PDB file of C-alpha atoms in Angstrom:
ATOM      1  CA  MET A   1      19.121 -57.940   3.629  1.00  0.00           C
ATOM      2  CA  LYS A   2      19.399 -54.834   5.789  1.00  0.00           C
ATOM      3  CA  LEU A   3      21.771 -53.267   3.261  1.00  0.00           C
ATOM      4  CA  ALA A   4      19.349 -53.919   0.406  1.00  0.00           C
ATOM      5  CA  THR A   5      16.464 -52.406   2.379  1.00  0.00           C
ATOM      6  CA  THR A   6      18.557 -49.347   3.192  1.00  0.00           C
ATOM      7  CA  LEU A   7      19.534 -48.876  -0.452  1.00  0.00           C
ATOM      8  CA  ILE A   8      15.900 -49.143  -1.567  1.00  0.00           C
ATOM      9  CA  ALA A   9      14.822 -46.559   1.037  1.00  0.00           C
ATOM     10  CA  LEU A  10      17.619 -44.230  -0.068  1.00  0.00           C
ATOM     11  CA  ALA A  11      16.573 -44.568  -3.699  1.00  0.00           C
ATOM     12  CA  VAL A  12      12.985 -43.678  -2.805  1.00  0.00           C
ATOM     13  CA  ILE A  13      14.134 -40.586  -0.908  1.00  0.00           C
ATOM     14  CA  LEU A  14      16.349 -39.423  -3.759  1.00  0.00           C
ATOM     15  CA  ALA A  15      13.588 -39.948  -6.300  1.00  0.00           C
ATOM     16  CA  ALA A  16      11.039 -37.942  -4.294  1.00  0.00           C
ATOM     17  CA  PRO A  17      10.483 -34.344  -5.470  1.00  0.00           C
ATOM     18  CA  ILE A  18      12.150 -31.692  -3.376  1.00  0.00           C
ATOM     19  CA  ALA A  19       9.600 -29.470  -1.631  1.00  0.00           C
ATOM     20  CA  LYS A  20       9.720 -25.850  -2.804  1.00  0.00           C
ATOM     21  CA  ALA A  21      10.793 -23.450  -0.096  1.00  0.00           C
ATOM     22  CA  GLU A  22       8.135 -20.938   0.925  1.00  0.00           C
ATOM     23  CA  ARG A  23       8.732 -17.223   0.270  1.00  0.00           C
ATOM     24  CA  LEU A  24       6.990 -15.861   3.336  1.00  0.00           C
ATOM     25  CA  ALA A  25       6.533 -12.111   3.638  1.00  0.00           C
ATOM     26  CA  GLN A  26       4.600  -9.928   6.078  1.00  0.00           C
ATOM     27  CA  SER A  27       2.843  -6.592   5.648  1.00  0.00           C
ATOM     28  CA  GLY A  28       0.837  -5.181   8.525  1.00  0.00           C
ATOM     29  CA  THR A  29      -0.519  -8.272  10.283  1.00  0.00           C
ATOM     30  CA  VAL A  30      -0.817 -10.366   7.108  1.00  0.00           C
ATOM     31  CA  ILE A  31       1.683 -13.144   6.301  1.00  0.00           C
ATOM     32  CA  ILE A  32       1.610 -14.731   2.832  1.00  0.00           C
ATOM     33  CA  ASP A  33       3.659 -17.209   0.795  1.00  0.00           C
ATOM     34  CA  LEU A  34       4.492 -15.092  -2.250  1.00  0.00           C
ATOM     35  CA  ASP A  35       4.753 -18.172  -4.475  1.00  0.00           C
ATOM     36  CA  THR A  36       0.979 -18.646  -4.129  1.00  0.00           C
ATOM     37  CA  VAL A  37       0.037 -15.133  -5.279  1.00  0.00           C
ATOM     38  CA  GLU A  38      -1.699 -14.434  -8.593  1.00  0.00           C
ATOM     39  CA  ARG A  39      -1.084 -10.809  -9.506  1.00  0.00           C
ATOM     40  CA  ASP A  40      -3.440  -8.503 -11.357  1.00  0.00           C
ATOM     41  CA  GLY A  41      -2.256  -6.224 -14.139  1.00  0.00           C
ATOM     42  CA  ALA A  42      -1.878  -2.475 -13.851  1.00  0.00           C
ATOM     43  CA  GLN A  43      -5.016  -0.383 -13.295  1.00  0.00           C
ATOM     44  CA  LEU A  44      -5.930   3.079 -14.523  1.00  0.00           C
ATOM     45  CA  PRO A  45      -6.359   5.830 -11.913  1.00  0.00           C
ATOM     46  CA  ASP A  46      -9.532   7.843 -11.499  1.00  0.00           C
ATOM     47  CA  ARG A  47      -8.507  11.418 -12.309  1.00  0.00           C
ATOM     48  CA  GLY A  48     -10.853  13.228  -9.937  1.00  0.00           C
ATOM     49  CA  THR A  49     -10.477  16.718  -8.515  1.00  0.00           C
ATOM     50  CA  SER A  50     -11.836  16.342  -4.971  1.00  0.00           C
ATOM     51  CA  ASN A  51      -8.974  14.600  -3.182  1.00  0.00           C
ATOM     52  CA  ILE A  52      -9.472  15.207   0.538  1.00  0.00           C
ATOM     53  CA  LEU A  53      -5.881  14.232   1.375  1.00  0.00           C
ATOM     54  CA  VAL A  54      -3.265  16.935   1.920  1.00  0.00           C
ATOM     55  CA  ASN A  55       0.239  16.551   0.467  1.00  0.00           C
ATOM     56  CA  ALA A  56      -1.091  13.466  -1.295  1.00  0.00           C
ATOM     57  CA  GLY A  57       1.851  13.299  -3.705  1.00  0.00           C
ATOM     58  CA  PHE A  58       4.487  14.291  -1.115  1.00  0.00           C
ATOM     59  CA  GLU A  59       5.401  17.299  -3.247  1.00  0.00           C
ATOM     60  CA  ASP A  60       5.969  19.384  -0.114  1.00  0.00           C
ATOM     61  CA  GLY A  61       9.221  17.433   0.132  1.00  0.00           C
ATOM     62  CA  SER A  62       8.248  16.389   3.652  1.00  0.00           C
ATOM     63  CA  LEU A  63       5.700  14.081   5.292  1.00  0.00           C
ATOM     64  CA  PRO A  64       3.234  16.237   7.298  1.00  0.00           C
ATOM     65  CA  PRO A  65       0.345  15.851   7.719  1.00  0.00           C
ATOM     66  CA  TRP A  66       1.212  12.178   7.152  1.00  0.00           C
ATOM     67  CA  THR A  67       2.474  10.332  10.235  1.00  0.00           C
ATOM     68  CA  THR A  68       4.737   7.289  10.221  1.00  0.00           C
ATOM     69  CA  ASN A  69       6.937   4.932  12.211  1.00  0.00           C
ATOM     70  CA  ASN A  70       9.651   4.707   9.524  1.00  0.00           C
ATOM     71  CA  TRP A  71       8.670   6.078   6.065  1.00  0.00           C
ATOM     72  CA  THR A  72      10.554   8.995   4.497  1.00  0.00           C
ATOM     73  CA  VAL A  73      10.081  11.292   1.510  1.00  0.00           C
ATOM     74  CA  THR A  74      12.534  10.723  -1.341  1.00  0.00           C
ATOM     75  CA  SER A  75      13.427  12.439  -4.591  1.00  0.00           C
ATOM     76  CA  ALA A  76      15.169   9.313  -5.916  1.00  0.00           C
ATOM     77  CA  ASP A  77      12.119   7.960  -7.733  1.00  0.00           C
ATOM     78  CA  ALA A  78       8.650   9.452  -8.212  1.00  0.00           C
ATOM     79  CA  GLN A  79       5.612   8.347 -10.177  1.00  0.00           C
ATOM     80  CA  SER A  80       4.868  12.006 -10.880  1.00  0.00           C
ATOM     81  CA  GLY A  81       6.362  15.278  -9.744  1.00  0.00           C
ATOM     82  CA  SER A  82       9.635  15.276  -7.837  1.00  0.00           C
ATOM     83  CA  PHE A  83       8.929  13.241  -4.703  1.00  0.00           C
ATOM     84  CA  SER A  84       7.486   9.966  -3.476  1.00  0.00           C
ATOM     85  CA  CYS A  85       7.424   8.210  -0.104  1.00  0.00           C
ATOM     86  CA  GLU A  86       9.497   5.111   0.684  1.00  0.00           C
ATOM     87  CA  ASP A  87      10.047   2.516   3.374  1.00  0.00           C
ATOM     88  CA  LEU A  88      12.331  -0.410   4.164  1.00  0.00           C
ATOM     89  CA  GLY A  89      10.513  -3.034   6.243  1.00  0.00           C
ATOM     90  CA  ASN A  90       7.074  -3.697   7.665  1.00  0.00           C
ATOM     91  CA  PHE A  91       6.266  -0.138   8.730  1.00  0.00           C
ATOM     92  CA  TRP A  92       3.358   2.212   8.056  1.00  0.00           C
ATOM     93  CA  VAL A  93       2.510   5.701   6.851  1.00  0.00           C
ATOM     94  CA  ARG A  94      -0.878   7.195   7.698  1.00  0.00           C
ATOM     95  CA  GLN A  95      -3.041  10.258   7.135  1.00  0.00           C
ATOM     96  CA  ASP A  96      -6.037  11.181   9.299  1.00  0.00           C
ATOM     97  CA  PHE A  97      -8.720  13.534   8.021  1.00  0.00           C
ATOM     98  CA  THR A  98     -12.153  14.873   8.903  1.00  0.00           C
ATOM     99  CA  PRO A  99     -14.461  11.819   8.824  1.00  0.00           C
ATOM    100  CA  VAL A 100     -16.386  11.426   5.566  1.00  0.00           C
ATOM    101  CA  ASP A 101     -19.434   9.254   4.941  1.00  0.00           C
ATOM    102  CA  VAL A 102     -18.322   6.303   2.808  1.00  0.00           C
ATOM    103  CA  THR A 103     -21.318   6.854   0.534  1.00  0.00           C
ATOM    104  CA  THR A 104     -19.717  10.141  -0.571  1.00  0.00           C
ATOM    105  CA  VAL A 105     -16.370   8.499  -1.423  1.00  0.00           C
ATOM    106  CA  SER A 106     -16.037   7.834  -5.145  1.00  0.00           C
ATOM    107  CA  SER A 107     -12.456   6.603  -5.322  1.00  0.00           C
ATOM    108  CA  VAL A 108      -9.578   5.479  -3.110  1.00  0.00           C
ATOM    109  CA  GLY A 109      -6.253   4.470  -4.605  1.00  0.00           C
ATOM    110  CA  PHE A 110      -2.533   5.074  -4.906  1.00  0.00           C
ATOM    111  CA  TRP A 111       0.545   4.279  -6.949  1.00  0.00           C
ATOM    112  CA  SER A 112       2.912   1.683  -5.521  1.00  0.00           C
ATOM    113  CA  LYS A 113       6.185   0.022  -6.438  1.00  0.00           C
ATOM    114  CA  GLN A 114       8.090  -2.899  -4.902  1.00  0.00           C
ATOM    115  CA  PRO A 115      11.183  -4.224  -6.706  1.00  0.00           C
ATOM    116  CA  GLU A 116      10.699  -7.589  -4.943  1.00  0.00           C
ATOM    117  CA  GLN A 117       6.980  -7.711  -5.839  1.00  0.00           C
ATOM    118  CA  ALA A 118       5.905  -8.774  -2.350  1.00  0.00           C
ATOM    119  CA  LEU A 119       2.688  -7.601  -0.687  1.00  0.00           C
ATOM    120  CA  GLN A 120       1.294  -4.445   0.878  1.00  0.00           C
ATOM    121  CA  ALA A 121      -1.298  -4.096   3.614  1.00  0.00           C
ATOM    122  CA  VAL A 122      -3.723  -1.167   3.659  1.00  0.00           C
ATOM    123  CA  ASP A 123      -5.945  -0.112   6.564  1.00  0.00           C
ATOM    124  CA  PHE A 124      -9.165   1.895   6.369  1.00  0.00           C
ATOM    125  CA  TYR A 125     -10.009   3.514   9.725  1.00  0.00           C
ATOM    126  CA  TYR A 126     -13.614   4.114  10.751  1.00  0.00           C
ATOM    127  CA  SER A 127     -12.778   5.190  14.304  1.00  0.00           C
ATOM    128  CA  ALA A 128      -9.631   5.455  16.393  1.00  0.00           C
ATOM    129  CA  SER A 129      -9.528   1.688  16.961  1.00  0.00           C
ATOM    130  CA  ASP A 130     -11.886   0.273  14.310  1.00  0.00           C
ATOM    131  CA  PHE A 131     -10.233  -0.529  10.993  1.00  0.00           C
ATOM    132  CA  ASP A 132     -10.267  -3.054   8.157  1.00  0.00           C
ATOM    133  CA  GLU A 133      -6.998  -4.437   6.798  1.00  0.00           C
ATOM    134  CA  PHE A 134      -6.515  -5.956   3.354  1.00  0.00           C
ATOM    135  CA  VAL A 135      -3.579  -6.551   1.019  1.00  0.00           C
ATOM    136  CA  ILE A 136      -2.570  -5.698  -2.523  1.00  0.00           C
ATOM    137  CA  PHE A 137       0.336  -7.083  -4.524  1.00  0.00           C
ATOM    138  CA  PRO A 138       2.563  -4.361  -6.012  1.00  0.00           C
ATOM    139  CA  LEU A 139       4.643  -4.865  -9.143  1.00  0.00           C
ATOM    140  CA  ALA A 140       8.307  -4.053  -9.768  1.00  0.00           C
ATOM    141  CA  ASP A 141       7.358  -0.881 -11.664  1.00  0.00           C
ATOM    142  CA  TRP A 142       4.951   1.889 -10.703  1.00  0.00           C
ATOM    143  CA  SER A 143       1.371   0.592 -10.817  1.00  0.00           C
ATOM    144  CA  TYR A 144      -1.917   2.122  -9.697  1.00  0.00           C
ATOM    145  CA  PHE A 145      -4.174   0.275  -7.254  1.00  0.00           C
ATOM    146  CA  ASP A 146      -7.844   1.209  -6.935  1.00  0.00           C
ATOM    147  CA  VAL A 147      -8.961  -0.031  -3.512  1.00  0.00           C
ATOM    148  CA  THR A 148     -12.377   1.649  -3.431  1.00  0.00           C
ATOM    149  CA  SER A 149     -14.148  -1.722  -3.320  1.00  0.00           C
ATOM    150  CA  GLN A 150     -12.614  -2.401   0.105  1.00  0.00           C
ATOM    151  CA  LEU A 151     -14.715   0.332   1.741  1.00  0.00           C
ATOM    152  CA  ARG A 152     -17.531  -0.702   4.041  1.00  0.00           C
ATOM    153  CA  GLY A 153     -21.080  -0.186   2.869  1.00  0.00           C
ATOM    154  CA  SER A 154     -21.711   2.338   5.630  1.00  0.00           C
ATOM    155  CA  GLY A 155     -19.803   4.347   8.196  1.00  0.00           C
ATOM    156  CA  ASN A 156     -17.387   7.262   8.271  1.00  0.00           C
ATOM    157  CA  LEU A 157     -13.880   6.911   6.862  1.00  0.00           C
ATOM    158  CA  GLN A 158     -11.371   8.942   8.865  1.00  0.00           C
ATOM    159  CA  ALA A 159      -7.881   7.661   8.024  1.00  0.00           C
ATOM    160  CA  ILE A 160      -5.867   5.560   5.602  1.00  0.00           C
ATOM    161  CA  ARG A 161      -2.747   3.653   6.632  1.00  0.00           C
ATOM    162  CA  ILE A 162      -0.378   2.034   4.111  1.00  0.00           C
ATOM    163  CA  TRP A 163       2.301  -0.526   4.971  1.00  0.00           C
ATOM    164  CA  GLY A 164       5.638  -1.730   3.689  1.00  0.00           C
ATOM    165  CA  TYR A 165       6.648  -5.375   4.148  1.00  0.00           C
ATOM    166  CA  SER A 166       9.401  -7.678   5.415  1.00  0.00           C
ATOM    167  CA  GLY A 167      10.681 -11.024   4.131  1.00  0.00           C
ATOM    168  CA  GLY A 168      10.034 -12.801   0.868  1.00  0.00           C
ATOM    169  CA  GLY A 169      13.438 -12.611  -0.765  1.00  0.00           C
ATOM    170  CA  PRO A 170      17.110 -11.660  -0.563  1.00  0.00           C
ATOM    171  CA  ASP A 171      16.803  -8.050  -1.757  1.00  0.00           C
ATOM    172  CA  PRO A 172      16.011  -4.942   0.330  1.00  0.00           C
ATOM    173  CA  ASP A 173      12.347  -4.817   1.433  1.00  0.00           C
ATOM    174  CA  LEU A 174      11.736  -1.545  -0.405  1.00  0.00           C
ATOM    175  CA  THR A 175       8.289  -0.050  -0.978  1.00  0.00           C
ATOM    176  CA  ARG A 176       7.510   3.282  -2.617  1.00  0.00           C
ATOM    177  CA  ILE A 177       4.126   5.009  -2.925  1.00  0.00           C
ATOM    178  CA  ASP A 178       2.954   8.190  -4.622  1.00  0.00           C
ATOM    179  CA  ASP A 179      -0.182  10.184  -5.457  1.00  0.00           C
ATOM    180  CA  VAL A 180      -2.559   8.764  -2.859  1.00  0.00           C
ATOM    181  CA  VAL A 181      -6.212   9.591  -3.545  1.00  0.00           C
ATOM    182  CA  VAL A 182      -9.367   9.676  -1.429  1.00  0.00           C
ATOM    183  CA  GLU A 183     -11.958  11.282  -3.684  1.00  0.00           C
ATOM    184  CA  ALA A 184     -15.092  12.373  -1.840  1.00  0.00           C
ATOM    185  CA  ASP A 185     -18.106  14.542  -2.615  1.00  0.00           C
ATOM    186  CA  VAL A 186     -17.532  17.085   0.133  1.00  0.00           C
ATOM    187  CA  PRO A 187     -17.415  20.910   0.108  1.00  0.00           C
ATOM    188  CA  THR A 188     -14.189  22.255  -1.368  1.00  0.00           C
ATOM    189  CA  PRO A 189     -12.009  23.646   1.447  1.00  0.00           C
ATOM    190  CA  VAL A 190     -11.119  27.321   1.373  1.00  0.00           C
ATOM    191  CA  VAL A 191      -8.022  29.156   2.502  1.00  0.00           C
ATOM    192  CA  GLU A 192      -7.551  32.773   3.496  1.00  0.00           C
ATOM    193  CA  SER A 193      -5.471  35.072   1.306  1.00  0.00           C
ATOM    194  CA  SER A 194      -4.686  38.780   1.306  1.00  0.00           C
ATOM    195  CA  TRP A 195      -7.121  39.273  -1.580  1.00  0.00           C
ATOM    196  CA  GLY A 196     -10.009  37.235  -0.258  1.00  0.00           C
ATOM    197  CA  ARG A 197     -11.143  33.659   0.162  1.00  0.00           C
ATOM    198  CA  VAL A 198      -9.975  31.330  -2.562  1.00  0.00           C
ATOM    199  CA  LYS A 199     -10.565  27.689  -3.218  1.00  0.00           C
ATOM    200  CA  GLY A 200      -7.916  25.403  -1.779  1.00  0.00           C
ATOM    201  CA  LEU A 201      -6.428  23.235  -4.489  1.00  0.00           C
ATOM    202  CA  TYR A 202      -5.384  19.691  -3.778  1.00  0.00           C
ATOM    203  CA  ARG A 203      -2.789  17.725  -5.669  1.00  0.00           C
TER     204      ARG A 203
END
């Protein structure tokens, strides 16, 4: 009798569906099972001319004025130009700027690429310690992400921080970004030259 009961229990176990393993990944402070994500298609960038970021496309071949705890500039793969910025792991790259009223900001976005198609946290800073964090879901190829809708309804934006990720699969946790944009209706900066004051052009 015990043998029959054991065989029945074993048959039930073998017939039960095997639970699907979670593909957990982390970006910033957010942890998500990647198998539950529904991804949006590619978006079209807003081609404005008032980007307040400096070295927004990393075409200086170096990071400043961006700061980071692990990202580097690379010429291996760029969405445009010759350079992009890349990271392996859950680390950040950030640019601070003169605070701008969010009501003057018309567009915030950037190009991103993750071969593993994981997730990417983004932080909008409104003071040194006050920020909102949200996530996007990059694709394997270069795709543009318009994150303007994540801005608060009021306040002064003063920095953007973009993360890589860790976990989620067997391949390297590689993230690349390029052509970051914060379009704002602010006076065009000027620079000094030997022949007078000229408008500073942003990438």
